Coordinates of C-alpha atoms in Angstrom, one line a residue:
M1 CA 0.0 0.0 0.0
T2 CA 1.4 3.4 -0.9
L3 CA 1.9 6.2 1.6
A4 CA -0.8 8.3 -0.1
R5 CA -3.3 5.5 0.4
Q6 CA -2.2 5.1 4.0
K7 CA -3.2 8.6 4.9
K8 CA -6.0 8.6 7.4
P9 CA -9.1 10.7 6.7
L10 CA -9.2 13.8 8.9
H11 CA -12.0 12.7 11.1
E12 CA -10.4 9.3 11.9
V13 CA -7.2 10.5 13.6
G14 CA -7.8 9.8 17.3
A15 CA -11.4 8.6 16.8
R16 CA -10.3 5.1 17.8
I17 CA -7.5 4.1 20.0
H18 CA -5.2 1.4 18.6
S19 CA -2.2 -0.4 20.1
F20 CA 1.5 -0.9 19.2
H21 CA 3.7 -3.9 19.6
G22 CA 5.3 -4.4 23.0
G23 CA 5.6 -1.8 25.6
L24 CA 5.4 -1.9 29.4
R25 CA 3.0 -0.8 32.1
L26 CA 5.3 1.0 34.6
R27 CA 4.6 2.2 38.1
H28 CA 4.4 6.0 38.0
H29 CA 5.9 8.3 40.6
K30 CA 4.6 11.6 39.3
K31 CA 2.5 12.7 42.2
I32 CA 5.4 13.3 44.5
S33 CA 6.6 16.2 42.3
C34 CA 3.1 17.6 41.5
G35 CA 2.1 18.7 45.0
D36 CA 3.5 22.3 44.8
P37 CA 2.8 24.9 42.1
V38 CA 5.6 25.4 39.6
E39 CA 8.1 27.9 40.9
Q40 CA 10.5 30.4 39.2
P41 CA 13.8 29.9 40.9
P42 CA 15.8 32.9 42.1
L43 CA 18.7 33.9 39.9
P44 CA 21.9 32.0 40.3
E45 CA 25.2 33.7 40.6
L46 CA 26.3 32.4 37.1
L47 CA 24.6 30.9 34.2
S48 CA 26.4 28.6 31.7
V49 CA 24.6 28.7 28.4
P50 CA 25.8 26.0 26.0
L51 CA 26.1 26.9 22.3
T52 CA 24.9 23.5 21.3
Q53 CA 21.3 22.9 22.4
H54 CA 19.7 21.5 19.3
A55 CA 20.1 18.8 16.8
G56 CA 22.7 20.1 14.3
N57 CA 25.8 22.1 14.4
A58 CA 26.9 24.3 17.3
A59 CA 26.0 28.0 17.2
A60 CA 28.7 30.6 16.7
P61 CA 29.0 33.1 19.6
L62 CA 27.7 36.6 18.8
V63 CA 29.2 38.2 22.0
S64 CA 32.6 38.4 23.7
A65 CA 33.9 38.3 27.2
G66 CA 33.2 41.5 29.1
E67 CA 30.3 42.5 27.0
T68 CA 27.0 43.5 28.6
V69 CA 23.9 41.6 27.4
L70 CA 20.2 42.0 27.7
K71 CA 17.6 39.4 28.5
G72 CA 16.5 37.7 25.3
Q73 CA 19.4 39.1 23.3
P74 CA 20.9 36.7 20.7
I75 CA 24.2 35.3 21.9
G76 CA 24.7 32.4 19.4
R77 CA 23.7 32.0 15.8
C78 CA 23.5 28.9 13.6
Q79 CA 21.7 29.8 10.4
P80 CA 19.9 26.5 9.6
C81 CA 19.4 25.6 13.3
A82 CA 17.9 27.2 16.4
Q83 CA 19.4 30.5 17.7
I84 CA 20.7 30.9 21.3
H85 CA 19.5 33.8 23.5
S86 CA 20.7 35.2 26.8
P87 CA 18.4 34.1 29.6
V88 CA 19.2 37.2 31.8
S89 CA 20.6 40.7 31.6
G90 CA 24.2 40.9 32.8
V91 CA 27.8 40.6 31.8
V92 CA 29.5 37.9 29.8
E93 CA 32.3 36.6 32.0
A94 CA 33.7 34.1 29.6
I95 CA 33.2 32.0 26.5
E96 CA 34.9 28.7 27.4
D97 CA 34.5 25.0 27.4
R98 CA 32.4 23.8 30.3
P99 CA 30.5 20.6 31.3
M100 CA 27.7 19.8 28.8
T101 CA 24.4 18.1 29.6
H102 CA 25.4 15.1 27.4
P103 CA 25.6 11.3 27.9
S104 CA 29.4 11.4 27.3
G105 CA 30.0 14.0 29.9
K106 CA 32.0 16.0 27.3
M107 CA 33.0 19.6 27.6
G108 CA 31.7 22.2 25.1
P109 CA 31.6 25.9 24.4
C110 CA 29.4 27.9 26.7
V111 CA 28.6 31.5 27.2
V112 CA 29.0 32.2 31.0
I113 CA 26.9 35.2 32.1
R114 CA 26.8 36.9 35.5
P115 CA 23.3 38.3 36.1
D116 CA 23.0 42.0 37.1
G117 CA 19.6 41.4 38.7
R118 CA 17.8 44.1 36.6
E119 CA 16.2 41.6 34.2
Q120 CA 16.2 44.2 31.4
W121 CA 14.8 42.8 28.2
T122 CA 16.1 43.5 24.7
G123 CA 13.6 44.9 22.2
L124 CA 11.1 42.1 21.5
K125 CA 9.4 41.8 18.1
P126 CA 6.1 40.0 18.4
I127 CA 3.8 39.5 15.4
S128 CA 0.9 41.9 15.9
D129 CA -1.8 39.7 14.3
W130 CA -0.8 36.1 13.8
K131 CA -4.2 35.3 12.4
T132 CA -3.4 37.3 9.2
A133 CA 0.3 36.8 9.2
S134 CA 1.8 34.6 6.4
P135 CA 2.8 31.0 7.4
E136 CA 6.4 31.7 6.4
S137 CA 6.6 34.8 8.7
L138 CA 5.3 32.6 11.6
I139 CA 7.9 30.0 10.8
M140 CA 10.7 32.6 10.6
Q141 CA 9.6 33.9 14.0
M142 CA 10.1 30.4 15.5
Q143 CA 13.6 30.4 14.1
D144 CA 14.5 33.8 15.3
C145 CA 13.2 32.9 18.8
G146 CA 15.4 29.8 18.9
L147 CA 12.5 27.3 19.2
A148 CA 13.4 23.6 19.3
G149 CA 11.3 20.5 20.1
L150 CA 11.0 20.3 23.9
G151 CA 10.1 16.6 24.0
G152 CA 13.7 15.6 24.0
A153 CA 14.8 15.5 20.3
V154 CA 15.3 19.3 20.2
F155 CA 14.9 19.3 16.4
P156 CA 14.6 23.0 15.3
T157 CA 10.9 23.8 15.3
H158 CA 11.0 25.9 12.2
R159 CA 12.6 23.2 10.1
K160 CA 10.0 20.6 11.2
A161 CA 7.2 23.1 10.5
R162 CA 8.5 23.9 7.1
D163 CA 8.8 20.3 6.2
G164 CA 5.2 19.7 7.4
R165 CA 3.9 22.6 5.4
D166 CA 5.7 21.4 2.3
R167 CA 4.1 17.9 2.7
R168 CA 0.7 19.4 3.2
I169 CA -0.2 17.7 6.5
H170 CA -3.8 17.6 7.7
T171 CA -3.4 17.0 11.4
L172 CA -1.1 18.5 14.1
V173 CA -0.6 16.1 17.0
L174 CA 0.4 17.7 20.3
N175 CA 2.1 15.2 22.5
G176 CA 1.2 15.4 26.1
A177 CA 1.6 11.7 26.8
E178 CA 4.4 11.9 29.3
C179 CA 5.2 8.2 29.5
E180 CA 8.4 8.3 31.7
P181 CA 7.3 7.3 35.2
W182 CA 8.9 10.2 37.1
I183 CA 8.6 13.2 34.8
S184 CA 5.7 15.5 35.4
C185 CA 6.7 18.8 33.9
D186 CA 4.4 18.6 30.9
E187 CA 1.5 17.6 33.1
M188 CA 2.1 20.7 35.3
L189 CA 2.4 22.9 32.2
M190 CA -0.9 21.5 30.9
R191 CA -2.6 22.1 34.3
E192 CA -1.3 25.6 34.7
Q193 CA -1.2 27.0 31.2
P194 CA -3.8 25.3 29.0
D195 CA -4.8 28.5 27.3
K196 CA -1.2 29.1 26.1
I197 CA -0.9 25.5 24.8
V198 CA -4.2 25.9 22.8
L199 CA -3.0 29.3 21.5
G200 CA 0.3 27.7 20.4
A201 CA -1.6 24.9 18.7
R202 CA -3.7 27.4 16.7
I203 CA -0.6 29.3 15.6
L204 CA 1.2 26.1 14.6
R205 CA -2.0 24.9 12.8
R206 CA -1.9 28.1 10.7
A207 CA 1.9 27.9 10.1
L208 CA 1.5 24.3 8.9
G209 CA -1.7 24.7 7.0
A210 CA -3.2 21.8 9.0
S211 CA -7.0 21.4 9.4
R212 CA -7.1 19.7 12.8
V213 CA -5.3 19.5 16.1
V214 CA -5.3 16.4 18.3
I215 CA -3.9 16.9 21.9
A216 CA -2.9 13.4 23.2
I217 CA -2.7 12.9 27.0
E218 CA -2.4 9.9 29.3
D219 CA -5.7 8.4 30.4
Q220 CA -5.2 9.2 34.1
M221 CA -5.0 13.0 33.4
G222 CA -8.6 13.8 34.0
A223 CA -7.9 17.3 35.3
V224 CA -5.7 18.1 32.4
E225 CA -8.3 16.9 29.9
A226 CA -10.9 19.2 31.5
A227 CA -8.5 22.2 31.5
L228 CA -7.5 21.8 27.8
S229 CA -11.0 21.2 26.7
H230 CA -12.2 24.3 28.5
A231 CA -9.4 26.3 27.0
A232 CA -10.3 25.2 23.5
E233 CA -14.0 26.0 24.1
C234 CA -13.2 29.5 25.4
A235 CA -11.1 30.2 22.3
E236 CA -14.0 29.1 20.2
C237 CA -11.7 26.7 18.4
Q238 CA -13.0 24.2 15.9
N239 CA -11.3 20.9 15.1
I240 CA -9.2 20.8 18.3
S241 CA -9.8 17.7 20.4
V242 CA -8.2 16.2 23.5
V243 CA -7.7 12.4 23.2
K244 CA -6.7 10.1 26.1
V245 CA -4.3 7.3 25.3
P246 CA -3.4 4.3 27.5
K247 CA -0.7 4.6 30.0
I248 CA 1.6 2.1 28.3
Y249 CA 5.3 3.0 28.0
P250 CA 6.5 4.3 25.5
E251 CA 3.3 5.6 24.0
G252 CA 4.8 9.1 24.2
G253 CA 7.3 8.2 21.5
E254 CA 6.4 9.9 18.2
R255 CA 6.0 6.8 16.1
Q256 CA 4.2 4.9 18.8
L257 CA 1.7 7.8 19.4
I258 CA 0.9 8.0 15.7
Q259 CA 0.3 4.3 15.7
V260 CA -2.0 4.6 18.7
L261 CA -4.0 7.4 17.1
T262 CA -4.3 6.0 13.6
G263 CA -3.3 2.3 13.6
L264 CA -0.6 3.2 10.9
E265 CA 3.1 2.7 11.3
V266 CA 5.5 5.4 10.3
P267 CA 7.8 3.8 7.7
L268 CA 11.4 3.0 8.8
G269 CA 13.4 6.1 7.9
G270 CA 10.3 8.1 7.2
R271 CA 8.4 10.8 9.1
P272 CA 4.9 11.2 10.3
S273 CA 4.4 14.0 7.7
Q274 CA 4.4 11.2 5.1
L275 CA 1.1 10.1 6.7
G276 CA -0.3 13.6 6.8
M277 CA 0.6 14.3 10.4
L278 CA 3.1 16.2 12.4
C279 CA 4.0 15.8 16.1
Q280 CA 5.0 18.5 18.5
N281 CA 5.4 18.5 22.3
V282 CA 2.9 20.5 24.3
A283 CA 5.7 22.6 25.7
T284 CA 6.8 23.4 22.2
A285 CA 3.3 24.7 21.5
A286 CA 3.5 27.0 24.6
A287 CA 6.9 28.3 23.4
V288 CA 5.4 29.0 20.0
A289 CA 2.7 31.1 21.7
D290 CA 5.4 33.1 23.6
A291 CA 7.5 33.6 20.5
V292 CA 4.7 34.8 18.2
V293 CA 2.4 36.7 20.5
E294 CA 5.0 38.2 22.9
G295 CA 8.2 37.9 20.8
K296 CA 9.9 36.0 23.7
P297 CA 12.7 33.6 22.7
L298 CA 13.1 30.2 24.3
I299 CA 15.2 30.9 27.4
E300 CA 13.3 28.9 30.0
R301 CA 11.4 25.7 30.4
Y302 CA 9.5 23.5 32.9
I303 CA 11.7 20.9 34.5
T304 CA 11.0 18.2 37.1
V305 CA 13.5 17.7 39.9
T306 CA 12.5 14.4 41.6
G307 CA 13.5 11.0 42.8
H308 CA 14.0 9.2 46.1
G309 CA 17.3 11.0 46.4
I310 CA 15.7 14.5 46.5
S311 CA 14.4 15.8 49.8
H312 CA 11.4 17.7 48.4
P313 CA 10.7 16.9 44.7
R314 CA 8.9 19.6 42.6
N315 CA 8.7 21.3 39.3
F316 CA 10.5 24.6 38.3
R317 CA 10.3 27.1 35.4
A318 CA 14.0 27.3 35.1
L319 CA 16.2 29.5 33.0
V320 CA 18.4 27.9 30.4
G321 CA 22.0 27.8 31.8
T322 CA 20.9 27.3 35.5
S323 CA 23.0 24.5 37.1
F324 CA 21.2 21.4 38.3
S325 CA 22.9 21.9 41.7
H326 CA 21.0 25.2 42.1
L327 CA 17.7 23.5 41.5
V328 CA 18.5 20.6 43.8
E329 CA 19.5 23.1 46.6
L330 CA 16.0 24.7 46.2
C331 CA 14.5 21.3 46.7
G332 CA 16.2 20.9 50.1
G333 CA 19.2 19.1 48.7
Y334 CA 19.9 15.4 48.4
T335 CA 18.9 12.7 50.8
K336 CA 21.7 10.9 52.5
D337 CA 21.3 7.7 50.4
V338 CA 21.4 9.3 47.0
A339 CA 23.5 7.2 44.6
R340 CA 23.1 8.5 41.1
L341 CA 22.0 11.6 39.2
V342 CA 20.2 11.1 35.9
V343 CA 19.1 13.7 33.3
G344 CA 15.8 12.6 31.9
G345 CA 13.7 9.6 33.1
P346 CA 14.9 6.2 34.4
M347 CA 14.1 4.6 31.1
M348 CA 15.7 6.9 28.5
G349 CA 17.7 9.3 30.6
F350 CA 21.5 9.2 31.1
P351 CA 23.6 9.5 34.2
V352 CA 25.8 12.6 34.8
A353 CA 28.9 12.7 36.9
S354 CA 28.3 16.1 38.3
D355 CA 25.3 18.4 39.0
A356 CA 27.3 21.3 37.6
S357 CA 25.7 20.6 34.2
P358 CA 23.3 23.3 33.1
V359 CA 19.6 23.2 32.1
V360 CA 19.3 23.2 28.3
K361 CA 16.3 23.3 26.0
A362 CA 16.2 19.5 26.1
S363 CA 16.2 19.2 29.9
N364 CA 12.9 17.9 31.2
C365 CA 13.9 16.2 34.4
V366 CA 16.7 15.8 36.9
L367 CA 16.3 12.4 38.7
A368 CA 18.2 11.5 41.8
L369 CA 18.2 7.7 42.4
T370 CA 19.1 5.8 45.5
A371 CA 20.9 2.4 45.6
D372 CA 17.6 0.6 45.9
D373 CA 16.4 2.2 42.6
I374 CA 19.4 1.1 40.6
S375 CA 19.1 -2.3 38.9
D376 CA 22.4 -2.4 37.0
S377 CA 24.3 -3.3 40.2
Q378 CA 23.3 -6.9 39.5
V379 CA 25.9 -9.1 37.7
E380 CA 25.5 -9.4 33.9
M381 CA 24.9 -12.9 32.7
P382 CA 25.0 -14.5 29.2
C383 CA 21.9 -14.2 27.0
I384 CA 19.6 -17.2 27.5
R385 CA 17.6 -16.4 24.3
C386 CA 14.4 -16.2 26.2
G387 CA 12.8 -13.7 23.8
E388 CA 11.4 -11.4 26.4
C389 CA 13.2 -8.4 24.9
A390 CA 11.5 -9.0 21.5
R391 CA 8.1 -9.4 23.2
V392 CA 8.3 -5.9 24.7
C393 CA 10.2 -4.0 21.9
P394 CA 7.8 -1.3 20.6
A395 CA 9.8 -1.1 17.3
S396 CA 9.2 -4.9 16.7
L397 CA 12.9 -5.6 16.6
L398 CA 14.9 -8.6 17.9
P399 CA 17.1 -7.1 20.5
Q400 CA 18.9 -10.4 21.3
Q401 CA 20.0 -10.6 17.7
L402 CA 21.1 -6.9 17.5
F403 CA 23.1 -7.4 20.8
L404 CA 25.1 -10.3 19.3
Q405 CA 25.7 -8.4 16.1
V406 CA 26.8 -5.2 17.8
R407 CA 29.0 -7.1 20.3
N408 CA 30.7 -8.9 17.4
E409 CA 30.9 -5.7 15.4
L410 CA 28.9 -7.1 12.5
W411 CA 27.8 -3.7 11.4
T412 CA 26.2 -4.6 8.1
Q413 CA 24.1 -7.3 9.7
A414 CA 23.1 -4.9 12.5
A415 CA 22.0 -2.3 10.1
E416 CA 20.0 -4.9 8.1
W417 CA 18.2 -6.0 11.3
G418 CA 17.1 -2.5 12.2
L419 CA 19.7 -1.0 14.6
A420 CA 18.7 2.5 13.4
A421 CA 15.1 1.8 14.2
C422 CA 15.8 1.3 17.9
I423 CA 14.3 4.2 19.9
E424 CA 16.4 3.4 23.0
C425 CA 13.3 3.2 25.2
G426 CA 14.9 0.7 27.6
C427 CA 12.0 -1.8 27.7
C428 CA 14.4 -4.6 26.8
D429 CA 16.7 -3.6 29.7
V430 CA 13.8 -3.9 32.2
V431 CA 12.7 -7.4 31.2
C432 CA 16.1 -8.9 30.5
P433 CA 16.7 -11.7 33.1
S434 CA 20.4 -11.7 32.4
H435 CA 20.7 -8.0 33.3
I436 CA 22.4 -7.2 30.0
P437 CA 22.5 -3.4 29.4
L438 CA 21.1 -3.8 25.9
V439 CA 20.4 -0.1 25.3
E440 CA 24.0 0.8 26.1
W441 CA 25.1 -1.7 23.5
F442 CA 22.7 -0.3 20.9
R443 CA 23.9 3.3 21.7
F444 CA 27.5 2.1 21.3
G445 CA 26.6 0.4 18.0
K446 CA 24.9 3.5 16.7
G447 CA 27.9 5.6 17.7
E448 CA 30.3 3.1 16.0
R449 CA 28.3 3.1 12.8
R450 CA 28.3 6.9 12.8
K451 CA 32.0 6.9 13.4
L452 CA 32.5 4.4 10.6
A453 CA 30.3 6.4 8.3
M454 CA 32.3 9.6 9.1
E455 CA 35.5 7.7 8.5
A456 CA 34.2 6.4 5.3
E457 CA 33.1 9.9 4.3
A458 CA 36.5 11.3 5.2
S459 CA 38.2 8.5 3.3
E460 CA 36.0 9.1 0.3
L461 CA 36.7 12.8 0.5
A462 CA 40.5 12.1 0.8
R463 CA 40.2 9.7 -2.2
K464 CA 38.5 12.4 -4.2
R465 CA 41.0 15.0 -3.2
F466 CA 43.9 12.6 -4.1
E467 CA 42.3 11.8 -7.4
N468 CA 41.6 15.5 -8.1
R469 CA 45.2 16.3 -7.2
E470 CA 46.5 13.6 -9.4
A471 CA 44.3 14.8 -12.2
R472 CA 45.4 18.3 -11.7
L473 CA 49.1 17.3 -11.7
A474 CA 48.6 15.2 -14.8
R475 CA 46.8 18.1 -16.5
L476 CA 49.6 20.5 -15.5
K477 CA 52.2 17.9 -16.7
L478 CA 50.3 17.6 -20.0
E479 CA 50.0 21.3 -20.4
R480 CA 53.8 21.7 -19.7
A481 CA 54.6 19.0 -22.2
E482 CA 52.3 20.6 -24.8
K483 CA 53.9 24.0 -24.1
M484 CA 57.4 22.5 -24.4
Q485 CA 56.4 20.7 -27.6
R486 CA 55.0 23.9 -29.0
R487 CA 58.2 25.7 -28.0
K488 CA 60.3 23.0 -29.6
Q489 CA 58.3 23.2 -32.7
M490 CA 58.7 27.0 -32.8
L491 CA 62.4 26.6 -32.4
K492 CA 62.5 23.9 -35.1
D493 CA 60.4 26.1 -37.4
K494 CA 62.6 29.1 -36.7
A495 CA 65.8 27.0 -37.4
S496 CA 64.2 25.7 -40.6
Q497 CA 63.4 29.2 -41.7
Q498 CA 66.9 30.3 -41.0
D499 CA 68.2 27.3 -43.0
R500 CA 66.0 28.3 -45.9
I501 CA 67.2 31.9 -45.7
Q502 CA 70.9 30.7 -45.6
A503 CA 70.2 28.4 -48.5
S504 CA 68.7 31.3 -50.5
I505 CA 71.8 33.4 -49.7
E506 CA 74.1 30.6 -50.7
R507 CA 72.2 30.2 -54.0
A508 CA 72.4 33.9 -54.7
R509 CA 76.1 33.9 -54.1
S510 CA 76.5 30.8 -56.3
R511 CA 74.6 32.6 -59.1
A512 CA 76.7 35.7 -58.7
A513 CA 79.9 33.6 -58.8
R514 CA 78.8 31.8 -62.0
Q515 CA 77.9 35.1 -63.7
A516 CA 81.3 36.6 -62.8
A517 CA 83.1 33.6 -64.1
S518 CA 81.2 33.8 -67.4
T519 CA 82.3 37.4 -68.0
G520 CA 85.9 36.9 -66.8
K521 CA 85.5 39.2 -63.8
G522 CA 85.7 38.5 -60.2
P523 CA 82.7 39.3 -58.1
G524 CA 84.5 42.4 -56.9
D525 CA 86.0 43.7 -60.2
D526 CA 84.8 47.1 -61.6
A527 CA 83.4 47.3 -65.1

């Protein structure tokens, strides 16, 4: 069946709930961080703003050390990607490598700003009437305000929107299905700012040219459903519906959510836009409303600080660049039995060695685990080929096969068996009786394949450069040889001409001598 035929009619998206292969029903711990209203933390002494906060290349700094900046001022620019803005007014203390919020724990370029406490904004440029603005102007506003997907992938919003518009999607899906068991920041956002989310949905719908919006939430979010539905009714919005989906991890994944809403699978290597749909996180929709209506860039986000290792878990509306340690301190610090700090949830998050790492656009949770929470302390055993990992894999893969292929560095076979399709959800890790860290192996395999691809690309580039150099040298050699040949020919022609002249002179002398001999006079005698 072709993709065109697979496109669901507009009214069918979300009308019936479907299922996807595998998945897990996890015990949730969201309530412990939802007891207090979301708080804006006091300003820290320093903010470290990384210049890489999106999928793509790092931004180039637009400021220098010692320079005064205003809140919302652009401080990093990457033309095809999302821009970086100052979260505060203050002074740039340095532009230097600092700890990044990254699984590898690598260092990266950061703009270090000391706030001046005045919170003086730069001149904001909102769009006065988004209802009559052109879709392209709305998309450009998203780029100028540095918007990126806040569900974790941080793909630049304007690029995703432009792709969706080019493909003429009919349905915008707002993803509020927060499937990680500890993360509650999106739920708190939907509780507290449903009007802003609906407004952002309407703006996105206009930018995309979509006809309908479906807001997907988990089935236990009754209060959220009421708040969003009321906001849509107050705005007199048509074709905006709130759909509850089962609490099965990882239904919040883009591909799984599309399958739940439509029964269709996004093709491997394809995008939901090929099925006439585009997914955005609810927090991204709220950021779109801020960017278009108020002109505010993306400089803050909702983030959950939680776990058994946190004294008083809660949610914050934290500025980008705020250190995790600052937020943990505002939660009363760590408990005495804290053992590990994780950025993200327990399923798809990654551990960090230090809480000095900063909040970035992708940061939705800081999770402090105790020793009792950590399962990887158990001894890893050989694979017993039980097949449990394949049963729960939402991508319908065979993790046990991929594990063997990656471990034995059989990269071609791993690619053929779908390594790239792994969403790294961690379901296989949870059910593995041998306690094999399968996701770590798959991340390693993907990294190695990227490395090999880069090496192959570099090798191909070097080969082309060598061939071009050899061709250039051969061309120069040929040109020199041709030039030398032409010069030799010129000299030869010149010598031949001189020989002909000399021969003519000799013939003239010979004739003169013969004439003189016939008259009995020498050539020099007078008449």
